[in-house]
GROMACS .gro file of N, CA and C in nm:
model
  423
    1UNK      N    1   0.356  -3.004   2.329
    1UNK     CA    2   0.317  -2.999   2.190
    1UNK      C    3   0.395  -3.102   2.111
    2UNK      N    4   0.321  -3.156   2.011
    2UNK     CA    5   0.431  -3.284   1.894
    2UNK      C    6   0.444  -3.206   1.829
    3UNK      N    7   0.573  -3.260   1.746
    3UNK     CA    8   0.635  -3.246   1.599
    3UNK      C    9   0.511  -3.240   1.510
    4UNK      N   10   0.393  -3.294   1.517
    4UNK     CA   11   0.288  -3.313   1.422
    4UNK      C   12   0.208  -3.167   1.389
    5UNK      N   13   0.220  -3.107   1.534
    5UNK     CA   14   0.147  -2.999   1.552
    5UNK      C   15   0.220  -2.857   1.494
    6UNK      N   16   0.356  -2.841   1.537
    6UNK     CA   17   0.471  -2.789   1.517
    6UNK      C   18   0.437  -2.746   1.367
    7UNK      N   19   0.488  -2.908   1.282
    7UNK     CA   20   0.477  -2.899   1.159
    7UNK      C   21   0.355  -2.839   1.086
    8UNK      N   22   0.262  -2.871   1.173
    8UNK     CA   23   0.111  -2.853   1.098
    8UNK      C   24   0.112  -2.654   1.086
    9UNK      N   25   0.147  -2.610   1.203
    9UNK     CA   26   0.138  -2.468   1.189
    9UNK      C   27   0.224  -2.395   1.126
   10UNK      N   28   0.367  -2.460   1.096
   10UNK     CA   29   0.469  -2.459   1.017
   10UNK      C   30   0.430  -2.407   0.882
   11UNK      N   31   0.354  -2.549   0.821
   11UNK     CA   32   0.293  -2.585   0.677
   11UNK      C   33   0.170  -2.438   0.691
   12UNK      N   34   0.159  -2.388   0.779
   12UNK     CA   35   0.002  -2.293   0.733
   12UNK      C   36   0.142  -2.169   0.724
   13UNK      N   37   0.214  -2.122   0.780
   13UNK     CA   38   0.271  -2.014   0.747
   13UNK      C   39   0.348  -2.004   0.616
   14UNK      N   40   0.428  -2.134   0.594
   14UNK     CA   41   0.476  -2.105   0.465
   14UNK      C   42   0.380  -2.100   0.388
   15UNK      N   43   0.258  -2.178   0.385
   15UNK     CA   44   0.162  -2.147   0.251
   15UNK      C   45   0.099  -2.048   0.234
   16UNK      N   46   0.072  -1.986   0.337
   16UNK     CA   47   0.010  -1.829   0.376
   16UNK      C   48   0.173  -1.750   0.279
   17UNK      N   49   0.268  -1.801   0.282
   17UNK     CA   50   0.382  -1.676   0.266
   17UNK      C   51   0.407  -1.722   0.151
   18UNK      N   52   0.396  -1.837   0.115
   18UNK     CA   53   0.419  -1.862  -0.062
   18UNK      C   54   0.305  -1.817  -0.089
   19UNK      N   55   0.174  -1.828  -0.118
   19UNK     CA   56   0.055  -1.725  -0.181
   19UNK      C   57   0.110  -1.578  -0.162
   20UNK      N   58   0.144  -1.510  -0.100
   20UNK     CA   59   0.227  -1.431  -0.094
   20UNK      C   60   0.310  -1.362  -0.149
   21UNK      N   61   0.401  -1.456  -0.189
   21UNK     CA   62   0.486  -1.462  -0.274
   21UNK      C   63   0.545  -1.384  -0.388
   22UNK      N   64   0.427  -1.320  -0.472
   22UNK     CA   65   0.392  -1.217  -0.548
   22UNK      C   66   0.451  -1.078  -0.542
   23UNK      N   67   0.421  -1.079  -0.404
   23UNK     CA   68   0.473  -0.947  -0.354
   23UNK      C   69   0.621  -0.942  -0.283
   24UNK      N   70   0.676  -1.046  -0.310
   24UNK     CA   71   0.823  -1.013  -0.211
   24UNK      C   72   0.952  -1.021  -0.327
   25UNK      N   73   1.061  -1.061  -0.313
   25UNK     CA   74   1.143  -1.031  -0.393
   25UNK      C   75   1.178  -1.148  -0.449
   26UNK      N   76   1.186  -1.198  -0.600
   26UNK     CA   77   1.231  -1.304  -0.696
   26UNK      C   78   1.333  -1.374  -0.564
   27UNK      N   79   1.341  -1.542  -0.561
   27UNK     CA   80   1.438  -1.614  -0.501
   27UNK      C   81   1.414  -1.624  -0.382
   28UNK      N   82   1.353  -1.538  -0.310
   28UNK     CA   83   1.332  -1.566  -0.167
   28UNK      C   84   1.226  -1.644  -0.090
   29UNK      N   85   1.269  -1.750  -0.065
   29UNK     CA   86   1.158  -1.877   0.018
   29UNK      C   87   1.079  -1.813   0.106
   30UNK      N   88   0.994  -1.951   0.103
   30UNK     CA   89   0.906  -1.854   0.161
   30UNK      C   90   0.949  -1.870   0.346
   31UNK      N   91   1.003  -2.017   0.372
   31UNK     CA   92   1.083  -2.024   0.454
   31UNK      C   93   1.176  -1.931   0.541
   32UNK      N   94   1.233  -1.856   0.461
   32UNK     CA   95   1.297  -1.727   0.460
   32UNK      C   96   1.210  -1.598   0.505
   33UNK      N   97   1.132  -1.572   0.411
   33UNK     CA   98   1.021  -1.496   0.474
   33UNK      C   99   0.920  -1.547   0.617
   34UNK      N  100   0.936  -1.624   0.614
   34UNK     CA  101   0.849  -1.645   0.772
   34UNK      C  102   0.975  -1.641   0.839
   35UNK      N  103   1.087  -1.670   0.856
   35UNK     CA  104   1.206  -1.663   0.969
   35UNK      C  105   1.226  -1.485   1.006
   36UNK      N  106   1.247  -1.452   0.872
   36UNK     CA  107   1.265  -1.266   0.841
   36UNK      C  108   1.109  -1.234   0.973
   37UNK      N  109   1.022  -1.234   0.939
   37UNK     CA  110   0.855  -1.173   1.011
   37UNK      C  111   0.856  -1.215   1.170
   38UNK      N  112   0.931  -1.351   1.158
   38UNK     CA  113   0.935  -1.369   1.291
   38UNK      C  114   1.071  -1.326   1.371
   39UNK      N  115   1.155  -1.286   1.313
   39UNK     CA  116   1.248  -1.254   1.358
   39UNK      C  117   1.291  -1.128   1.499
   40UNK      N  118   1.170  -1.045   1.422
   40UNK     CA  119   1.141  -0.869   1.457
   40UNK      C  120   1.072  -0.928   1.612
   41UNK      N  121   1.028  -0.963   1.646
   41UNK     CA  122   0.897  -0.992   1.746
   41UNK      C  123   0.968  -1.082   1.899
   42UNK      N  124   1.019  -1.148   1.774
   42UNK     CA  125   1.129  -1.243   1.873
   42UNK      C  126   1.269  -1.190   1.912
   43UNK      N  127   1.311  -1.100   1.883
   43UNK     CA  128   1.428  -1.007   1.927
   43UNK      C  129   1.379  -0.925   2.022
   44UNK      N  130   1.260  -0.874   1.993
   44UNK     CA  131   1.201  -0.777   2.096
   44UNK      C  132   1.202  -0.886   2.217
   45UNK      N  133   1.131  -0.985   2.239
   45UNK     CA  134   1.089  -1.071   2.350
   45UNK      C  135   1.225  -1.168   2.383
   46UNK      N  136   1.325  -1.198   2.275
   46UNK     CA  137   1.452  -1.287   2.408
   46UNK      C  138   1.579  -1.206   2.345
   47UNK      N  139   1.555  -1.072   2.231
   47UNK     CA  140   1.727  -1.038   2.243
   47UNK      C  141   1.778  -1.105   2.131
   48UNK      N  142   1.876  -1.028   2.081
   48UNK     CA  143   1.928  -1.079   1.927
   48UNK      C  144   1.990  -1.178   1.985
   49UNK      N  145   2.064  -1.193   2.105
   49UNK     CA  146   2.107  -1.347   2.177
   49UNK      C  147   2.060  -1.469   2.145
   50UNK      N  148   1.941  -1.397   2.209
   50UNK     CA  149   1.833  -1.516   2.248
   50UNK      C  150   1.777  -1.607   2.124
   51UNK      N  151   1.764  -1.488   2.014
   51UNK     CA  152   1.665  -1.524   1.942
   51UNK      C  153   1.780  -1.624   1.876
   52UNK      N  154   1.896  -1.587   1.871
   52UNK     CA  155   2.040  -1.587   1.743
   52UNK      C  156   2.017  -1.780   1.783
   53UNK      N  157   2.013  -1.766   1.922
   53UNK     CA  158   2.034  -1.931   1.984
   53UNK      C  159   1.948  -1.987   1.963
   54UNK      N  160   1.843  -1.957   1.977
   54UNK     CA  161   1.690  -2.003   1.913
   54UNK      C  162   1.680  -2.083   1.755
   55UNK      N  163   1.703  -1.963   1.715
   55UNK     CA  164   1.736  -2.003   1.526
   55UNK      C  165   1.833  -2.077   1.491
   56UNK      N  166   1.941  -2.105   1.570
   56UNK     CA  167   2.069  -2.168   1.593
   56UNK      C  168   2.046  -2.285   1.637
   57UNK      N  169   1.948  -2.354   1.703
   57UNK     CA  170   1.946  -2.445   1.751
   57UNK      C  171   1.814  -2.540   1.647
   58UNK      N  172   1.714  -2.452   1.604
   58UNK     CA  173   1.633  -2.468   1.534
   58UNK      C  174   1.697  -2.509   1.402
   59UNK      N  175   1.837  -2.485   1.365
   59UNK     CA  176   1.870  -2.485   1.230
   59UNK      C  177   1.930  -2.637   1.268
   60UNK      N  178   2.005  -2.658   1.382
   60UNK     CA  179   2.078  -2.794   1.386
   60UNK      C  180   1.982  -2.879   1.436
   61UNK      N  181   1.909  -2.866   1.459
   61UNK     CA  182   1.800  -2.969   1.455
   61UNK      C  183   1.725  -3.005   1.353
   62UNK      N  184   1.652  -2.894   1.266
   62UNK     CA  185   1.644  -2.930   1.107
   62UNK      C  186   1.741  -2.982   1.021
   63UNK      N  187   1.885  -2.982   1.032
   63UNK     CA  188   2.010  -3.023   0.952
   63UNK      C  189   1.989  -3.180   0.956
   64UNK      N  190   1.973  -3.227   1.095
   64UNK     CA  191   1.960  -3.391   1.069
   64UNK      C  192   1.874  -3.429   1.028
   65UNK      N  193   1.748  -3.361   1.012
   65UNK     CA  194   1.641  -3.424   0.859
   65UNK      C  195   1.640  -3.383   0.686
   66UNK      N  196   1.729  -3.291   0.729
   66UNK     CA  197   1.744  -3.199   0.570
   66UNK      C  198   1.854  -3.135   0.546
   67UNK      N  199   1.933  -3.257   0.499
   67UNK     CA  200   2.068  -3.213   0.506
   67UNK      C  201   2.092  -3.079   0.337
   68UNK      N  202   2.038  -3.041   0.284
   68UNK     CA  203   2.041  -2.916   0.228
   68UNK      C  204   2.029  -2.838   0.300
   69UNK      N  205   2.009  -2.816   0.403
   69UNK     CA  206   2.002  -2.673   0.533
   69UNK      C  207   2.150  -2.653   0.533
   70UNK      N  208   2.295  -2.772   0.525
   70UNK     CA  209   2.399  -2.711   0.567
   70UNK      C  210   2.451  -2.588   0.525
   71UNK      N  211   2.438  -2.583   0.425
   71UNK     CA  212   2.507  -2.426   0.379
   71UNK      C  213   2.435  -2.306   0.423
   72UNK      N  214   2.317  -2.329   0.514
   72UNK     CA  215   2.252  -2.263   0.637
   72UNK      C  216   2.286  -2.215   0.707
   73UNK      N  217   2.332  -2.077   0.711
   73UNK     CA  218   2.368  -2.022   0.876
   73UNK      C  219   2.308  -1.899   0.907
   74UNK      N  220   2.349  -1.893   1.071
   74UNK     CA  221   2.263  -1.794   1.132
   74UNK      C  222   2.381  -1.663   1.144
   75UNK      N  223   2.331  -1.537   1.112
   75UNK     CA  224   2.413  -1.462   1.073
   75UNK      C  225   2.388  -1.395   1.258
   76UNK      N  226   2.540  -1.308   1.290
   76UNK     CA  227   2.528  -1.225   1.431
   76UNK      C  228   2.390  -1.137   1.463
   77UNK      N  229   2.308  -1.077   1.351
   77UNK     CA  230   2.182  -1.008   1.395
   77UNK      C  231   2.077  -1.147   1.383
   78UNK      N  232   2.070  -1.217   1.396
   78UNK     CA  233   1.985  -1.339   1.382
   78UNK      C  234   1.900  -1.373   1.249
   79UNK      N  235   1.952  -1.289   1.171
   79UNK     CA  236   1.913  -1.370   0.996
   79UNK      C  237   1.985  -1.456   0.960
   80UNK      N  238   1.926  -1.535   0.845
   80UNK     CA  239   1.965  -1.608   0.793
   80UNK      C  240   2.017  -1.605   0.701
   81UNK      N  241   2.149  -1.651   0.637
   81UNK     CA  242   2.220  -1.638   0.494
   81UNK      C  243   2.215  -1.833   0.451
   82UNK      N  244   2.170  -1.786   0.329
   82UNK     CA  245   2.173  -1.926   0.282
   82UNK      C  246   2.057  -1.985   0.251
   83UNK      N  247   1.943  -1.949   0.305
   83UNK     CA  248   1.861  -1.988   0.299
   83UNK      C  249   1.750  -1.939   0.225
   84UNK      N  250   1.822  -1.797   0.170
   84UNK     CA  251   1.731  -1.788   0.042
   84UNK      C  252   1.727  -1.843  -0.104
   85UNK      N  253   1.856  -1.853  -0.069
   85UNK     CA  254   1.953  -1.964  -0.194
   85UNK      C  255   1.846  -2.083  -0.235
   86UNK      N  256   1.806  -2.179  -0.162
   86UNK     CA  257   1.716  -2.249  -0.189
   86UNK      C  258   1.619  -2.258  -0.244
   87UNK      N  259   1.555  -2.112  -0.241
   87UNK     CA  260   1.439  -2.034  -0.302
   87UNK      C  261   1.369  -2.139  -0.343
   88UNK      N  262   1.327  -2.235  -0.279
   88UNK     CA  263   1.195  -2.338  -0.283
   88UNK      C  264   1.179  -2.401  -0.442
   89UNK      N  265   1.313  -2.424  -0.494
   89UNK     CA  266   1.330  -2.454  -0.644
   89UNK      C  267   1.287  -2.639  -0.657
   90UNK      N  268   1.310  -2.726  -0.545
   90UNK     CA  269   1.320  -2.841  -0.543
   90UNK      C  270   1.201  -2.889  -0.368
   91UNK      N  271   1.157  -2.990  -0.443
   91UNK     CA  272   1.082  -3.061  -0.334
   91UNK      C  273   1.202  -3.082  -0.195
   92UNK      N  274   1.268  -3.115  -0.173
   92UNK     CA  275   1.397  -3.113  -0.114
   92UNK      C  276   1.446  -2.987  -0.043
   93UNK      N  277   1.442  -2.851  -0.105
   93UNK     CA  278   1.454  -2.731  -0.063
   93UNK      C  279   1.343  -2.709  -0.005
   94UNK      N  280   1.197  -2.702  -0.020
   94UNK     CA  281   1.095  -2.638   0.024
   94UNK      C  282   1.046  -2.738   0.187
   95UNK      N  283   1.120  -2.860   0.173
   95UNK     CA  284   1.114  -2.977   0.273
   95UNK      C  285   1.171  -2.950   0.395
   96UNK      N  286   1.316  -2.885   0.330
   96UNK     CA  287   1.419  -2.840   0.450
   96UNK      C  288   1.364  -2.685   0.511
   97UNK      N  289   1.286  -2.636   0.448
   97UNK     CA  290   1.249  -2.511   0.496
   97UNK      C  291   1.140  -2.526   0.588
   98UNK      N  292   1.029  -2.594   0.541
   98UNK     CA  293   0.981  -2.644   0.607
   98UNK      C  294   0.985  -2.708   0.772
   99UNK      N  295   1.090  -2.801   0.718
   99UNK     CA  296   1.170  -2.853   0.805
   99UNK      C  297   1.226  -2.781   0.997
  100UNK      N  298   1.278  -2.639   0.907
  100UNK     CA  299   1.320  -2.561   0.966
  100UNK      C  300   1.233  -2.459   1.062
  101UNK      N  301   1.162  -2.409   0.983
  101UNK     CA  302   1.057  -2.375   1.060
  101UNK      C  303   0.973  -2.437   1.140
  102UNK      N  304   0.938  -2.558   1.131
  102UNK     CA  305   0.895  -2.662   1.215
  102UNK      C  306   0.959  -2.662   1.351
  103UNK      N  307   1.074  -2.687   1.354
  103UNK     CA  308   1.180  -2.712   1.455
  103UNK      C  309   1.173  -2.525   1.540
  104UNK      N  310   1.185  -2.431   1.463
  104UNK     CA  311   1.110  -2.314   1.518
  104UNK      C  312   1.055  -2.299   1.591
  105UNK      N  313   0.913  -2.346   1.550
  105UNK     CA  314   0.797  -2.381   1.643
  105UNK      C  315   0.798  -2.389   1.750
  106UNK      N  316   0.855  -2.585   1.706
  106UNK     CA  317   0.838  -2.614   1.772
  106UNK      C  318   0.917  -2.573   1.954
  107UNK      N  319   1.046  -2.549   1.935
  107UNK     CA  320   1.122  -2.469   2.016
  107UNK      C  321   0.996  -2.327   2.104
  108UNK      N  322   0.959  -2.286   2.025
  108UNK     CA  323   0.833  -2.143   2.054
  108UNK      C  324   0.810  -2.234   2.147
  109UNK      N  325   0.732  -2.309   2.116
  109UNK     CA  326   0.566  -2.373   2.217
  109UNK      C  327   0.657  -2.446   2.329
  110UNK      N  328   0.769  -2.499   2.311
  110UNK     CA  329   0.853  -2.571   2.424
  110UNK      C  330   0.838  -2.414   2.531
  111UNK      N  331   0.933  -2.345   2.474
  111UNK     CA  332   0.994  -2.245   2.549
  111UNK      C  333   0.891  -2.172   2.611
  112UNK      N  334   0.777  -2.076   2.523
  112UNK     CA  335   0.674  -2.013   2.586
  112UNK      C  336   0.530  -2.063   2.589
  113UNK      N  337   0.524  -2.149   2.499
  113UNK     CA  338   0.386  -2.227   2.510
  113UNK      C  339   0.314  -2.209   2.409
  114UNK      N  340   0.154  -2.293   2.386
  114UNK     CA  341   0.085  -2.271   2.288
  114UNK      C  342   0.043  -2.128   2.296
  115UNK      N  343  -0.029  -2.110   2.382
  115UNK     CA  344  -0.110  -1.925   2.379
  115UNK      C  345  -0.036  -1.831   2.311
  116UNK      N  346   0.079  -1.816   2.363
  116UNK     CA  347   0.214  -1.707   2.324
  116UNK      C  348   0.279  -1.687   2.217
  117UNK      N  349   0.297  -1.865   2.181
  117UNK     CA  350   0.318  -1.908   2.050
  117UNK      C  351   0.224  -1.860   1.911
  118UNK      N  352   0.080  -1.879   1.971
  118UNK     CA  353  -0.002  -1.848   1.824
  118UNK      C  354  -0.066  -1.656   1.844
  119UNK      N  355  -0.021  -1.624   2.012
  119UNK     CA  356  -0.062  -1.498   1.941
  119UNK      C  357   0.052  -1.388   1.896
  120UNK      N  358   0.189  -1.427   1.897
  120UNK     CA  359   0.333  -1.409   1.843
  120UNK      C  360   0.262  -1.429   1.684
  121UNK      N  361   0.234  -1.542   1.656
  121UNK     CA  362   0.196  -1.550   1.474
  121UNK      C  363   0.036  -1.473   1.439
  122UNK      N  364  -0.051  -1.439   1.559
  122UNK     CA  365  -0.154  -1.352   1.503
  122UNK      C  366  -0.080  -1.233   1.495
  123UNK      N  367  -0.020  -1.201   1.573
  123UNK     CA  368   0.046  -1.059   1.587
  123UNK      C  369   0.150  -1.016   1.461
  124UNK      N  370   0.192  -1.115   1.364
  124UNK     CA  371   0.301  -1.122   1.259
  124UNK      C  372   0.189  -1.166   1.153
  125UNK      N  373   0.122  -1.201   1.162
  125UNK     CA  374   0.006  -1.214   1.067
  125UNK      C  375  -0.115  -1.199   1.083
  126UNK      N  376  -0.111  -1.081   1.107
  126UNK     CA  377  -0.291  -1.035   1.140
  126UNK      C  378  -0.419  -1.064   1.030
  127UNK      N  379  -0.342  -1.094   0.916
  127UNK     CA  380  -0.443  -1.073   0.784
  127UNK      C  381  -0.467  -1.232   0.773
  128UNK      N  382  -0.370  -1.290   0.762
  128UNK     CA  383  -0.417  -1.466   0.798
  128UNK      C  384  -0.494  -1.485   0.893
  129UNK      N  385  -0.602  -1.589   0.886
  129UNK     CA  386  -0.724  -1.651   0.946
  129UNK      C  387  -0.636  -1.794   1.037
  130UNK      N  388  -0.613  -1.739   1.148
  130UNK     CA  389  -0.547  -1.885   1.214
  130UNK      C  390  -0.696  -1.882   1.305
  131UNK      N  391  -0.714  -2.004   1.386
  131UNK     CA  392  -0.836  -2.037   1.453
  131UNK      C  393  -0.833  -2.030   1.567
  132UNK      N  394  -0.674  -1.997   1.622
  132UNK     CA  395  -0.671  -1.999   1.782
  132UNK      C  396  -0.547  -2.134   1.842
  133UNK      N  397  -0.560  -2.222   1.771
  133UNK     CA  398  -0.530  -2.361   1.771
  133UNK      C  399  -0.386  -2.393   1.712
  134UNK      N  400  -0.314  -2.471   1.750
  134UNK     CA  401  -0.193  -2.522   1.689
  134UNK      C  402  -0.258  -2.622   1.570
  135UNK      N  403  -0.308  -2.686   1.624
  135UNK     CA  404  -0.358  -2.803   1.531
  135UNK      C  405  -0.518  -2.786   1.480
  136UNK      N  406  -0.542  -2.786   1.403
  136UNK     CA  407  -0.697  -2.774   1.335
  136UNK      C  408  -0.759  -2.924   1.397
  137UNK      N  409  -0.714  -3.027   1.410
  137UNK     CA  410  -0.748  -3.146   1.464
  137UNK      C  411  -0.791  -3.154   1.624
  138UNK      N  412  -0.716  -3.039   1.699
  138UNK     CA  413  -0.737  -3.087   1.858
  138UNK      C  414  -0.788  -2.922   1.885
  139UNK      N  415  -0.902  -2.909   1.958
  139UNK     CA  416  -0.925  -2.820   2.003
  139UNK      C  417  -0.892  -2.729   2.115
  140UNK      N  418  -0.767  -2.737   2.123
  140UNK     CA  419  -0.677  -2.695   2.259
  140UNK      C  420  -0.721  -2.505   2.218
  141UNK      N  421  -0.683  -2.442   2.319
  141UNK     CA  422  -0.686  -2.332   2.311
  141UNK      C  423  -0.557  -2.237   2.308
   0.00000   0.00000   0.00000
């Protein structure tokens, strides 16, 4: 899978979770909220370990494109502190979140693949319309 693709499914969850938005609590990205949804699913399947290293590795890999992530960290149950702080106030903040979740992803589809990958996000978002696909452009399955 590319970074292109990564990002592309990235960009549909935060916008699915900023429309959203409404309903969750003042300050909290939406960035934040997709890490929080995916968090639960992904502990079950590699372990607060697993996941902790996951998000951990996902965060230092987003840091070298968005250096506002530093004050980013991954807390011992595998949340994030810091990163609500950002609360998507600046093109810059919503970039690095972005950012972040991207690198997420993209890690997912490395580790377990596309299939696993998008039915992990049907399964965390049943009410969103995803198509099956990482990319709306390539018809992979």
């Amino acid at each position: 899978m590319s970074l292109p693709e990564s990002r592309h499914l990235a960009q549909r969850l935060l916008t699915y979770e900023a429309v959203a938005r409404e309903n969750s609590e003042p300050g909290e990205s939406a960035a934040f909220r997709v890490c929080e949804r995916l968090r639960r699913p992904l502990i079950t399947l590699a372990g607060v370990a697993g996941f902790r290293s996951l998000l951990s590795r996902a965060l230092t890999l987003a840091r070298a494109e968005a250096p506002s992530l530093s004050a980013v960290q991954v807390a011992a149950d595998g949340s994030l502190k810091g990163l609500d702080e950002l609360a998507d106030d600046t093109e810059q903040d919503r970039d690095g979140g972005a950012i972040l979740i991207a690198q997420l992803i993209g890690l997912l589809l490395t580790f377990i693949g596309e299939g696993l990958t998008l039915r992990l996000v049907q399964d965390v978002w049943p009410e969103a319309a995803f198509d099956g696909r990482v990319s709306e452009k390539e018809g992979k399955a």
